[in-house]
Structure formats: C-alpha cells, structure tokens
PDB file of C-alpha atoms and ligand atoms in Angstrom:
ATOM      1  CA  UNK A  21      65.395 136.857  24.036  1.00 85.00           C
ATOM      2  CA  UNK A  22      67.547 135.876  27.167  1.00 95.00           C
ATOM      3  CA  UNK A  23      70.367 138.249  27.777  1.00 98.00           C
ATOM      4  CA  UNK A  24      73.817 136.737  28.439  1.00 98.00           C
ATOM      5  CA  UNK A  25      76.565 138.358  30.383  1.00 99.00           C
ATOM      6  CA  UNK A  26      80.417 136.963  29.817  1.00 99.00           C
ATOM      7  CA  UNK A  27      82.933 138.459  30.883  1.00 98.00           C
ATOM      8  CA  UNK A  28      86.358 138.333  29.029  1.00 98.00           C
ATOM      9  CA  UNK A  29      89.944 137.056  31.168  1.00 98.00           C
ATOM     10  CA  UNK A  30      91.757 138.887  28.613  1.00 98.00           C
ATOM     11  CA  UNK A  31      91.708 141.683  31.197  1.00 96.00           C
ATOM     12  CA  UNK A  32      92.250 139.817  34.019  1.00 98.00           C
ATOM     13  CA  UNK A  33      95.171 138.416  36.450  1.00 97.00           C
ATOM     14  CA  UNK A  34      96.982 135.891  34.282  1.00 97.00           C
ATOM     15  CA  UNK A  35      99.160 134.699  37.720  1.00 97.00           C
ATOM     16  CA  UNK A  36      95.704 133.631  39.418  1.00 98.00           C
ATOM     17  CA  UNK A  37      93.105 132.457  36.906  1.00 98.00           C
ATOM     18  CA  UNK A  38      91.411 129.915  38.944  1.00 98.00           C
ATOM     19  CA  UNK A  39      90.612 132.653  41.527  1.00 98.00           C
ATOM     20  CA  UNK A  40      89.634 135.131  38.442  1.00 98.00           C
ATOM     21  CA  UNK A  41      86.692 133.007  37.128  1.00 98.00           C
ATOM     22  CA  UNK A  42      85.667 132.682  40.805  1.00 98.00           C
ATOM     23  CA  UNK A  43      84.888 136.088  40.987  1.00 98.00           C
ATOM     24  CA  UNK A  44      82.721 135.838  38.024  1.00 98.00           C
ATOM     25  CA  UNK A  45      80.311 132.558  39.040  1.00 97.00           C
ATOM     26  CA  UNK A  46      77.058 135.329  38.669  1.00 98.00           C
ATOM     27  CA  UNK A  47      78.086 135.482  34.815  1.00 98.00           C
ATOM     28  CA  UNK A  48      76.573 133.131  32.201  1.00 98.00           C
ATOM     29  CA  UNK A  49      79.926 131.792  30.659  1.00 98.00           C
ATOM     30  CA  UNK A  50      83.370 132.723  31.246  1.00 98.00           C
ATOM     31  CA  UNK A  51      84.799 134.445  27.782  1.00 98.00           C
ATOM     32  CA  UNK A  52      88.040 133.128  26.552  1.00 98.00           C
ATOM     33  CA  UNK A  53      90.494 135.076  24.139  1.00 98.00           C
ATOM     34  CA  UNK A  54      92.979 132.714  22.614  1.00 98.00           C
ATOM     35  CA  UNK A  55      95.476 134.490  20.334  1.00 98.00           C
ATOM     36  CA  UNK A  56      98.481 133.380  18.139  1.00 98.00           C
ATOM     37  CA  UNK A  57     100.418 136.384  17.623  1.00 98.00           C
ATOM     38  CA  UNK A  58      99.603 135.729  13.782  1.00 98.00           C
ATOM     39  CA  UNK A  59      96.199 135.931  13.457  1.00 98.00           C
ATOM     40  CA  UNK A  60      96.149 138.908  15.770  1.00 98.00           C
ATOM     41  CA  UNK A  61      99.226 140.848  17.137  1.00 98.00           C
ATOM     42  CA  UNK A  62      99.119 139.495  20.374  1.00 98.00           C
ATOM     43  CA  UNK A  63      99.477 136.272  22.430  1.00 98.00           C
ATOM     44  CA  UNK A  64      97.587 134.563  25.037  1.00 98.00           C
ATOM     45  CA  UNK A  65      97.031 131.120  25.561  1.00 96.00           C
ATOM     46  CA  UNK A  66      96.650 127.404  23.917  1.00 97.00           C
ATOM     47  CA  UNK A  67      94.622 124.391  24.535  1.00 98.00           C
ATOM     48  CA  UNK A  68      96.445 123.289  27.957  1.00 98.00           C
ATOM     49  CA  UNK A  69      95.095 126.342  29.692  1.00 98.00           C
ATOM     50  CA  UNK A  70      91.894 125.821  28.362  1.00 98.00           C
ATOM     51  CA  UNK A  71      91.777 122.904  29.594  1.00 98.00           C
ATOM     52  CA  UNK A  72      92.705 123.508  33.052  1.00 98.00           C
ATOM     53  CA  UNK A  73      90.304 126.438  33.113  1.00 98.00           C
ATOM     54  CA  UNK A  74      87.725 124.256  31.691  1.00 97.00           C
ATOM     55  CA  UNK A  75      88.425 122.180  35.253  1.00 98.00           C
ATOM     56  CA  UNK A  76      88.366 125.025  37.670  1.00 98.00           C
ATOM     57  CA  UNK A  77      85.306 126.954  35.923  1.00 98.00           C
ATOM     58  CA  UNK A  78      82.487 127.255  37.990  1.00 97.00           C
ATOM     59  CA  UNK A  79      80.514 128.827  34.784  1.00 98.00           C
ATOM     60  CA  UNK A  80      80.842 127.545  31.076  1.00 98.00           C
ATOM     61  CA  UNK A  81      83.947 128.348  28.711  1.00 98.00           C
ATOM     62  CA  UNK A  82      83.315 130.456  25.552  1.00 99.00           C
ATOM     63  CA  UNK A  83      85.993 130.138  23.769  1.00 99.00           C
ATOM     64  CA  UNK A  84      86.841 133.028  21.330  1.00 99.00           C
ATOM     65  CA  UNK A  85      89.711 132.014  18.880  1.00 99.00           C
ATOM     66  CA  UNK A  86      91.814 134.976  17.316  1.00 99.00           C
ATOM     67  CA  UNK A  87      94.316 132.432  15.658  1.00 98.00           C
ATOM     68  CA  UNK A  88      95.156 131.426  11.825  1.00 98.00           C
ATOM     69  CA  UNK A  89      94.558 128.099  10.223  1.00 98.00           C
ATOM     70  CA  UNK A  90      90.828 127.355  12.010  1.00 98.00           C
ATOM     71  CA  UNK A  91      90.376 124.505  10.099  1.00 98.00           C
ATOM     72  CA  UNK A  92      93.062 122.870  11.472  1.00 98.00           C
ATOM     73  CA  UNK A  93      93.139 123.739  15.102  1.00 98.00           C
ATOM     74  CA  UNK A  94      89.223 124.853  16.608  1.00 98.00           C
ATOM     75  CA  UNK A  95      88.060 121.162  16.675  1.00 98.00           C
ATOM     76  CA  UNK A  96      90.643 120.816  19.530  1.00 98.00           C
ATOM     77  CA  UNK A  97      89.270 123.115  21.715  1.00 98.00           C
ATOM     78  CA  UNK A  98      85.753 121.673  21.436  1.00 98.00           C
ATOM     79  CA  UNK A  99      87.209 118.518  22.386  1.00 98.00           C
ATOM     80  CA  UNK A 100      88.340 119.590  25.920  1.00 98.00           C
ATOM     81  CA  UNK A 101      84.408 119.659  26.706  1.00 98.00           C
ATOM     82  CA  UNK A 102      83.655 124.008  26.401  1.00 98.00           C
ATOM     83  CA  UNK A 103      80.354 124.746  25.758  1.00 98.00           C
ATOM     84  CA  UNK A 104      81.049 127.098  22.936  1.00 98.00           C
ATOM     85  CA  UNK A 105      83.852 127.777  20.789  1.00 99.00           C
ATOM     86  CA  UNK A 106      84.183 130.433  18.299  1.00 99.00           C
ATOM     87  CA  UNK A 107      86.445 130.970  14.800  1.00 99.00           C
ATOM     88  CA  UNK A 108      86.914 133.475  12.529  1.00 98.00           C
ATOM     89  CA  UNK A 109      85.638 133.382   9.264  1.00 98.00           C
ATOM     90  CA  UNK A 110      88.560 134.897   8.068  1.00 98.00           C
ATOM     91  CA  UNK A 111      91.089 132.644   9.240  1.00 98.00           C
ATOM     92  CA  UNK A 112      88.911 129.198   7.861  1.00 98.00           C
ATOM     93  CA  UNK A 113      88.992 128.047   3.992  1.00 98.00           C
ATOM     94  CA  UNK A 114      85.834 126.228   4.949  1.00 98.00           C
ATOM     95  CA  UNK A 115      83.748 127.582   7.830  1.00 98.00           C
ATOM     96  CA  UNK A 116      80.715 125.190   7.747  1.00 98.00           C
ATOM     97  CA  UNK A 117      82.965 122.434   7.764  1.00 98.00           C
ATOM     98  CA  UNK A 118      84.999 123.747  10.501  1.00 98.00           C
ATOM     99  CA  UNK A 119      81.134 124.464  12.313  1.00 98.00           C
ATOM    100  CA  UNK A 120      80.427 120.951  11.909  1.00 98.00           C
ATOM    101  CA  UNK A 121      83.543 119.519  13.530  1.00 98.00           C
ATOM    102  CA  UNK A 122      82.767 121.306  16.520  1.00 99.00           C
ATOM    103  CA  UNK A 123      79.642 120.945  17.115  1.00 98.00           C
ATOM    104  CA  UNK A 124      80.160 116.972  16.289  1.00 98.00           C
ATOM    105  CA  UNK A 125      82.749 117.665  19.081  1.00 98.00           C
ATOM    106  CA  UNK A 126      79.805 118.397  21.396  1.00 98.00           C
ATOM    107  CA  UNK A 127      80.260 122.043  21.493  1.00 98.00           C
ATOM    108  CA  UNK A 128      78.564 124.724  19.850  1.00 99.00           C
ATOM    109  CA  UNK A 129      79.928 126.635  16.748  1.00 98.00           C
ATOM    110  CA  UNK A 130      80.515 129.959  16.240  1.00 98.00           C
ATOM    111  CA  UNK A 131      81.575 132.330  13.241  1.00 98.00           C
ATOM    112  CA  UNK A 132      83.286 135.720  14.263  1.00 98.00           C
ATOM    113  CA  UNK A 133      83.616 138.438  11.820  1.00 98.00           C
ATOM    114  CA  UNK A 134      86.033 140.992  11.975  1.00 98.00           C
ATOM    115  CA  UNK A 135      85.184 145.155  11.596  1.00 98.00           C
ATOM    116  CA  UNK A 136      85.824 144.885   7.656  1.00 98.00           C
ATOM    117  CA  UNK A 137      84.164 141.816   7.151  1.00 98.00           C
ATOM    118  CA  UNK A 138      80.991 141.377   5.851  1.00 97.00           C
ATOM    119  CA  UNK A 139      78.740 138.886   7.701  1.00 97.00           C
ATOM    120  CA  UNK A 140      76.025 138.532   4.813  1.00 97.00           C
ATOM    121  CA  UNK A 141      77.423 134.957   3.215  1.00 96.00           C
ATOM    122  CA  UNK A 142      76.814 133.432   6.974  1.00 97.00           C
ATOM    123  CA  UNK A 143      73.645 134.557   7.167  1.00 97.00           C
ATOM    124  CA  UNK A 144      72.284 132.528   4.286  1.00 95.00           C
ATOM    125  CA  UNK A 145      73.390 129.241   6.631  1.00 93.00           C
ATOM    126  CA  UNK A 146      72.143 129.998   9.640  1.00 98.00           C
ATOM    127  CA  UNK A 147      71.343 126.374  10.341  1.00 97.00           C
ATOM    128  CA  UNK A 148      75.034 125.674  10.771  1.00 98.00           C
ATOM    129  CA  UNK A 149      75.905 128.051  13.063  1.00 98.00           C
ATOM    130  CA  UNK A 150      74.963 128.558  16.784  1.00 98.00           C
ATOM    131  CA  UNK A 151      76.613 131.599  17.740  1.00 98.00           C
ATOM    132  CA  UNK A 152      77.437 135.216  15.309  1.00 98.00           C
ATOM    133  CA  UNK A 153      80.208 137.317  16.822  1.00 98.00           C
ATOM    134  CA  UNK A 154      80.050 140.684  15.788  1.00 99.00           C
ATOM    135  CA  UNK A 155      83.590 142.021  16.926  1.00 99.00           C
ATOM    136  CA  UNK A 156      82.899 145.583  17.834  1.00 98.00           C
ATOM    137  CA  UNK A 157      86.693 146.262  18.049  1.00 98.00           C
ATOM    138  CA  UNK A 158      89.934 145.041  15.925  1.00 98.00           C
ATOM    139  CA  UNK A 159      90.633 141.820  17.468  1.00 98.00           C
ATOM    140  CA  UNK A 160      93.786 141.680  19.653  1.00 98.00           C
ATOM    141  CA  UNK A 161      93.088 143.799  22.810  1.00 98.00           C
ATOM    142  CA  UNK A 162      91.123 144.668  25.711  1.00 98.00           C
ATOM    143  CA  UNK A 163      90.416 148.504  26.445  1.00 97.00           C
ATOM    144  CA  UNK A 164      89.499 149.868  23.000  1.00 98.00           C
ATOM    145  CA  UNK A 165      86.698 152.063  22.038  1.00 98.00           C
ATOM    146  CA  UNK A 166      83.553 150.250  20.508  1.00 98.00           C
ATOM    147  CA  UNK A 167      83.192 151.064  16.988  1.00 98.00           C
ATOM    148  CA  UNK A 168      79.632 152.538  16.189  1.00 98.00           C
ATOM    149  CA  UNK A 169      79.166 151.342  13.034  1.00 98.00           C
ATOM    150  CA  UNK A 170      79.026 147.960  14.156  1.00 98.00           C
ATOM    151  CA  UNK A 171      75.672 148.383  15.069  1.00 98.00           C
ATOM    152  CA  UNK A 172      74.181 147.999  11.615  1.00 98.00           C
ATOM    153  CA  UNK A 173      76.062 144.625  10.980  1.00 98.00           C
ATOM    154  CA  UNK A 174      74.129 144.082  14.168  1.00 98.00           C
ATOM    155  CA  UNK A 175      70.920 144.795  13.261  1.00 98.00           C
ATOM    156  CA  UNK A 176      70.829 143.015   9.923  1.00 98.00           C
ATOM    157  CA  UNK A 177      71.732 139.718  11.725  1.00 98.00           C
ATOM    158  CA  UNK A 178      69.277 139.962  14.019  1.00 98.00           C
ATOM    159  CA  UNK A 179      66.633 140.571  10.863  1.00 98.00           C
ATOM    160  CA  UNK A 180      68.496 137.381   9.739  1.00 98.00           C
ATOM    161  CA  UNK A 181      68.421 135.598  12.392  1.00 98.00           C
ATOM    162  CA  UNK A 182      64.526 136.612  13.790  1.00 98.00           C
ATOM    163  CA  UNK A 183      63.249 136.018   9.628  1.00 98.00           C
ATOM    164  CA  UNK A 184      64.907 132.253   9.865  1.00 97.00           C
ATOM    165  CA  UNK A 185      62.994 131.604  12.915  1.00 97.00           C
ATOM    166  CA  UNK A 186      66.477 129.917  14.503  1.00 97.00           C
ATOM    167  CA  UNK A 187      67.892 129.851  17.873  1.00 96.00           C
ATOM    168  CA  UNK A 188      71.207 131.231  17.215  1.00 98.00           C
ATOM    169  CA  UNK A 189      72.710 133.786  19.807  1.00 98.00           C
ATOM    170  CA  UNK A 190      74.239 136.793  18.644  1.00 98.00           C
ATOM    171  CA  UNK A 191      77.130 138.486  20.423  1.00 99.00           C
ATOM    172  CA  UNK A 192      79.109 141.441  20.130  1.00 99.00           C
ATOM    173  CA  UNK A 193      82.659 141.551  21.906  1.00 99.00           C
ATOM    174  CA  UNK A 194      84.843 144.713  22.064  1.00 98.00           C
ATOM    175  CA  UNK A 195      84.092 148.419  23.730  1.00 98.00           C
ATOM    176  CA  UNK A 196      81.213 146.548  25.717  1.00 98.00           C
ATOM    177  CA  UNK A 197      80.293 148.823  29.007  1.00 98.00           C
ATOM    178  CA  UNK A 198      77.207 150.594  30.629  1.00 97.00           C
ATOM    179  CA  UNK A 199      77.628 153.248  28.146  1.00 96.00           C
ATOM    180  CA  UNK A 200      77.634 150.934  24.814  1.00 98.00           C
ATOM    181  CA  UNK A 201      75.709 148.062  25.772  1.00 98.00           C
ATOM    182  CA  UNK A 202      72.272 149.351  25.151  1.00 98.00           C
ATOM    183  CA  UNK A 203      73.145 150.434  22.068  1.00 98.00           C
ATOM    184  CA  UNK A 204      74.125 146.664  21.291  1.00 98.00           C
ATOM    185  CA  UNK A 205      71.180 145.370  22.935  1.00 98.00           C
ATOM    186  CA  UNK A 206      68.845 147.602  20.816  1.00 98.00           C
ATOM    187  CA  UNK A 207      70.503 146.553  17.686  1.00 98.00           C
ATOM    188  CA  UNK A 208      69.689 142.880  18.641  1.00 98.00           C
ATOM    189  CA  UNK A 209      72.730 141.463  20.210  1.00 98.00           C
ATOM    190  CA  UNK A 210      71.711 138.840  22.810  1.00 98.00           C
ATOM    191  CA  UNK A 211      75.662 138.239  24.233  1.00 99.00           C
ATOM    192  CA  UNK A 212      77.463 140.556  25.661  1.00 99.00           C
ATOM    193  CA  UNK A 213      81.315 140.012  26.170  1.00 99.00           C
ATOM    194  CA  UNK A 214      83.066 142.613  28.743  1.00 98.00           C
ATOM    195  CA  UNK A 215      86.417 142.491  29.501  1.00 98.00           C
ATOM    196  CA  UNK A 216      87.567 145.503  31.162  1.00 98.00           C
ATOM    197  CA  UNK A 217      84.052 146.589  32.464  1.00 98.00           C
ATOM    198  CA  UNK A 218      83.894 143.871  34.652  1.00 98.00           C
ATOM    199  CA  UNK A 219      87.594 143.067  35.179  1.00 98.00           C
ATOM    200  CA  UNK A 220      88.268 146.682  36.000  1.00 98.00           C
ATOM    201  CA  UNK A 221      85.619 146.989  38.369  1.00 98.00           C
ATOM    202  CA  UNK A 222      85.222 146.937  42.350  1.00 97.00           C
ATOM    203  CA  UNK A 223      82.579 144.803  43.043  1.00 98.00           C
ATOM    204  CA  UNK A 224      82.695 142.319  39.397  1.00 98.00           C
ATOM    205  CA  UNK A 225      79.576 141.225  40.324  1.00 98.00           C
ATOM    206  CA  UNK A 226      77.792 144.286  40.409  1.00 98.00           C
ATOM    207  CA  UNK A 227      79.346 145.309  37.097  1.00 98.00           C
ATOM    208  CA  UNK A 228      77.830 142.189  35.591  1.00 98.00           C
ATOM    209  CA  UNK A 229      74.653 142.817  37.395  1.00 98.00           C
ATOM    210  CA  UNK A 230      74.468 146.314  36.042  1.00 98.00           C
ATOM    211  CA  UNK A 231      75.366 145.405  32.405  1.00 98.00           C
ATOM    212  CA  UNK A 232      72.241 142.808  32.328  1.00 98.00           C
ATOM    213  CA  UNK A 233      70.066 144.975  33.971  1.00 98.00           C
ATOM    214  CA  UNK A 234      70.855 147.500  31.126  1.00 98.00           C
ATOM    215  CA  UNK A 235      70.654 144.883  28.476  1.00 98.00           C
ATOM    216  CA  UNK A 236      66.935 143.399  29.917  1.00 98.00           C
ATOM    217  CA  UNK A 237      65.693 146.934  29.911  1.00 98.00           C
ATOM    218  CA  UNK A 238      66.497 147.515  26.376  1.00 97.00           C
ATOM    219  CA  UNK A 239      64.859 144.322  25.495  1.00 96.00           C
ATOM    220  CA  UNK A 240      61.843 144.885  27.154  1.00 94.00           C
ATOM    221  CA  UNK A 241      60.646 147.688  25.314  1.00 87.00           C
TER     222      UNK A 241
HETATM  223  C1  LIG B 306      89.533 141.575  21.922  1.00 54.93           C
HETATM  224  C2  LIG B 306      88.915 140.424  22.653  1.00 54.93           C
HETATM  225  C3  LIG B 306      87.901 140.836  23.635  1.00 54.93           C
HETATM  226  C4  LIG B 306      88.424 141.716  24.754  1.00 54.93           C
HETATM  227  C5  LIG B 306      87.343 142.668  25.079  1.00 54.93           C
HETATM  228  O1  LIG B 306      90.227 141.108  20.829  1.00 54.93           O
HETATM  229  O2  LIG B 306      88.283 139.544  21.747  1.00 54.93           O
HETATM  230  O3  LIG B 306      87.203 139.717  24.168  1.00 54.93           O
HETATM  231  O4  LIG B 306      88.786 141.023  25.907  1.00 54.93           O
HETATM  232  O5  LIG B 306      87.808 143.579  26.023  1.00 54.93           O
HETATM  233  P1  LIG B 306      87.022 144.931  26.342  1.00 54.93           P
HETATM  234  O6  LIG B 306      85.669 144.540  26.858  1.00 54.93           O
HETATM  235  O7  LIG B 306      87.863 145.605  27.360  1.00 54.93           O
HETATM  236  O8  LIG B 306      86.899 145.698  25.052  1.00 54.93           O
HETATM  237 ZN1  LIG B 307      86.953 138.014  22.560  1.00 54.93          ZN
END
C-alpha cells in the first residue's frame, strides 16, 4: 500500500498561490478545498482558480468539493484536466452517475462522506469509485481536532476495499498531523490530507517528509 502525502491550500497564502504549491513539489498531489458557502459555511474558490492552479502546479490537483448540487457542477472540474476530483455523497441525488461523468472526464472519482454519514451503501460499488474520503472533521475549516471515532469508518473500508480486491485509495482529511496520522494509517487510510501541519510548518518539506515517514512505518508492520 503506497502512502500518499497532500497537503491542503486551505491553510495557506491565498495572495500567492503559485508560490504556495511550490513549496510543496515533495508532496504527491496538491489538495484543493472548494467551498460554496452552502454546502459548508465557508467560501473558497471556483473553477477559474482551479484552473490556473492546475497551470502553475508542479504536483497533481486533488480536488475536494464541499459544495451543493454535485451532480450538476463536479464534471466541470474534471474537465480542467485534475487528476482527482472528489464529491460528497451528500450533496449528489446520484453519486455513481456523478462518478462516471468524471472519470469519463479523464479524472478520477471520488465519494466523501461526512462525520454522520454512513459510508456502507458505497462500499457495495466499489468498482465505481477510485477514491473514499473519510472526513475526519466537519467539513468547512482548517485547524480542527480529528475526530476519533472516525477511525472505525476507516477500518471497515479498508476490510471493504482489501475483500474486493480493488485499487481504490482511501483518504482521510481533517485533524491530520504527526500525532493522528498513525492512527489513520493503522486503520487503513492510504491518503493523507494536511492542511495546517504542513502549511503551518518551518521547513513544509520536512513536515511532509515526517508525516510519510510516520505513515510507511505504520504500514510496515
Ligand atoms: C476541511 C478541509 C480540509 C482542511 C484540513 O473542510 O476539507 O482539507 O484543509 O485542514 P487541517 O489539516 O488543518 O485539519
Ligand atoms: Zn479537504
């Protein structure tokens, strides 16, 4: 199981994003929050941004979408070329069809699942999914505490996941740090977005250096 390391913009400099996802070029993908302020109480940024990021990007976009109405708007984003974008199941009427758009966009699909939500149903379609996000926090904002009883939603997609023999990565985003990642990593979470533990670091590449080495460690034993 390759570990992945991607760091989230949400905590970084909005004024100099070019130069922000050039300080993270030792990550595996560069993790983008888009928010509506409906979906989620906050606001961030649209498909023009993504776009230009998408250009300046020395890593690949993972595009995390905290914003109502999926099946309308997530095709879009896979359009502008990212290798990976990401809705949640709770803001789509019809997730595998929304799944297949994107990945007949060229990217791959994700499903996130909010704290209260129950991922069982997607696990029963694994085939039409290549990424589970586990949100380990309530979506909306960097800097929160990771919520422990994520783990076991976790653990019983990685069952899923291992027992269907598929290649589908599973990631956990919220509360991720040197204290909480081997926890994630032991539960069977493969993707690791950090936000402020790499964006609110010294040296960002020694952050991300640390958080895989932590991550590996877990998985080797
Ligand atoms: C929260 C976002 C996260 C956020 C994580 O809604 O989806 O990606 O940036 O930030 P940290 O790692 O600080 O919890
Ligand atoms: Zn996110």
């Amino acid at each position: 199981m390759s570990v992945r390391i991607e760091p989230s913009i949400l905590t970084a400099d909005f004024a100099n994003l070019e130069a922000e996802v050039g300080r993270i070029a030792t990550a595996d993908a560069v993790h983008v929050d888009v928010m509506d302020n409906n979906f989620v109480p906050n606001l961030t940024f649209g498909p023009r941004m993504v776009e230009r990021l998408q250009a300046v990007s020395p890593i690949p976009l993972d595009v995390h979408l905290m914003i109502s109405d999926a099946d309308r708007w997530a095709v879009g984003y896979a359009e502008l070329g990212v290798m990976s974008v990401t809705f949640h199941v709770e803001a789509a009427t019809d997730p595998v069809g929304v799944a297949r758009a994107i990945r007949a966009a060229g990217s791959r699909a994700g499903v996130a699942v909010k704290p209260g939500t129950d991922l069982a149903p997607y696990l029963e379609n694994l085939a039409e999914f290549d990424q589970l996000l586990v949100m380990t926090v309530e979506p909306g904002f960097g800097g929160q505490g990771f919520m422990t009883g994520m783990l076991k939603k976790v653990a019983d997609a990685r069952a899923a996941i291992d027992a269907a023999g598929v290649d589908v990565w599973l990631q956990v985003d919220g509360g991720i740090s040197l204290e909480t990642i081997e926890r994630a990593a032991a539960a069977g979470a493969d993707t690791f977005v950090a936000g402020s533990a790499v964006y609110g670091a010294d040296d960002l590449d020694a952050a991300i250096a640390g958080l895989r080495a932590a991550a590996e460690r877990v998985h080797r034993h």
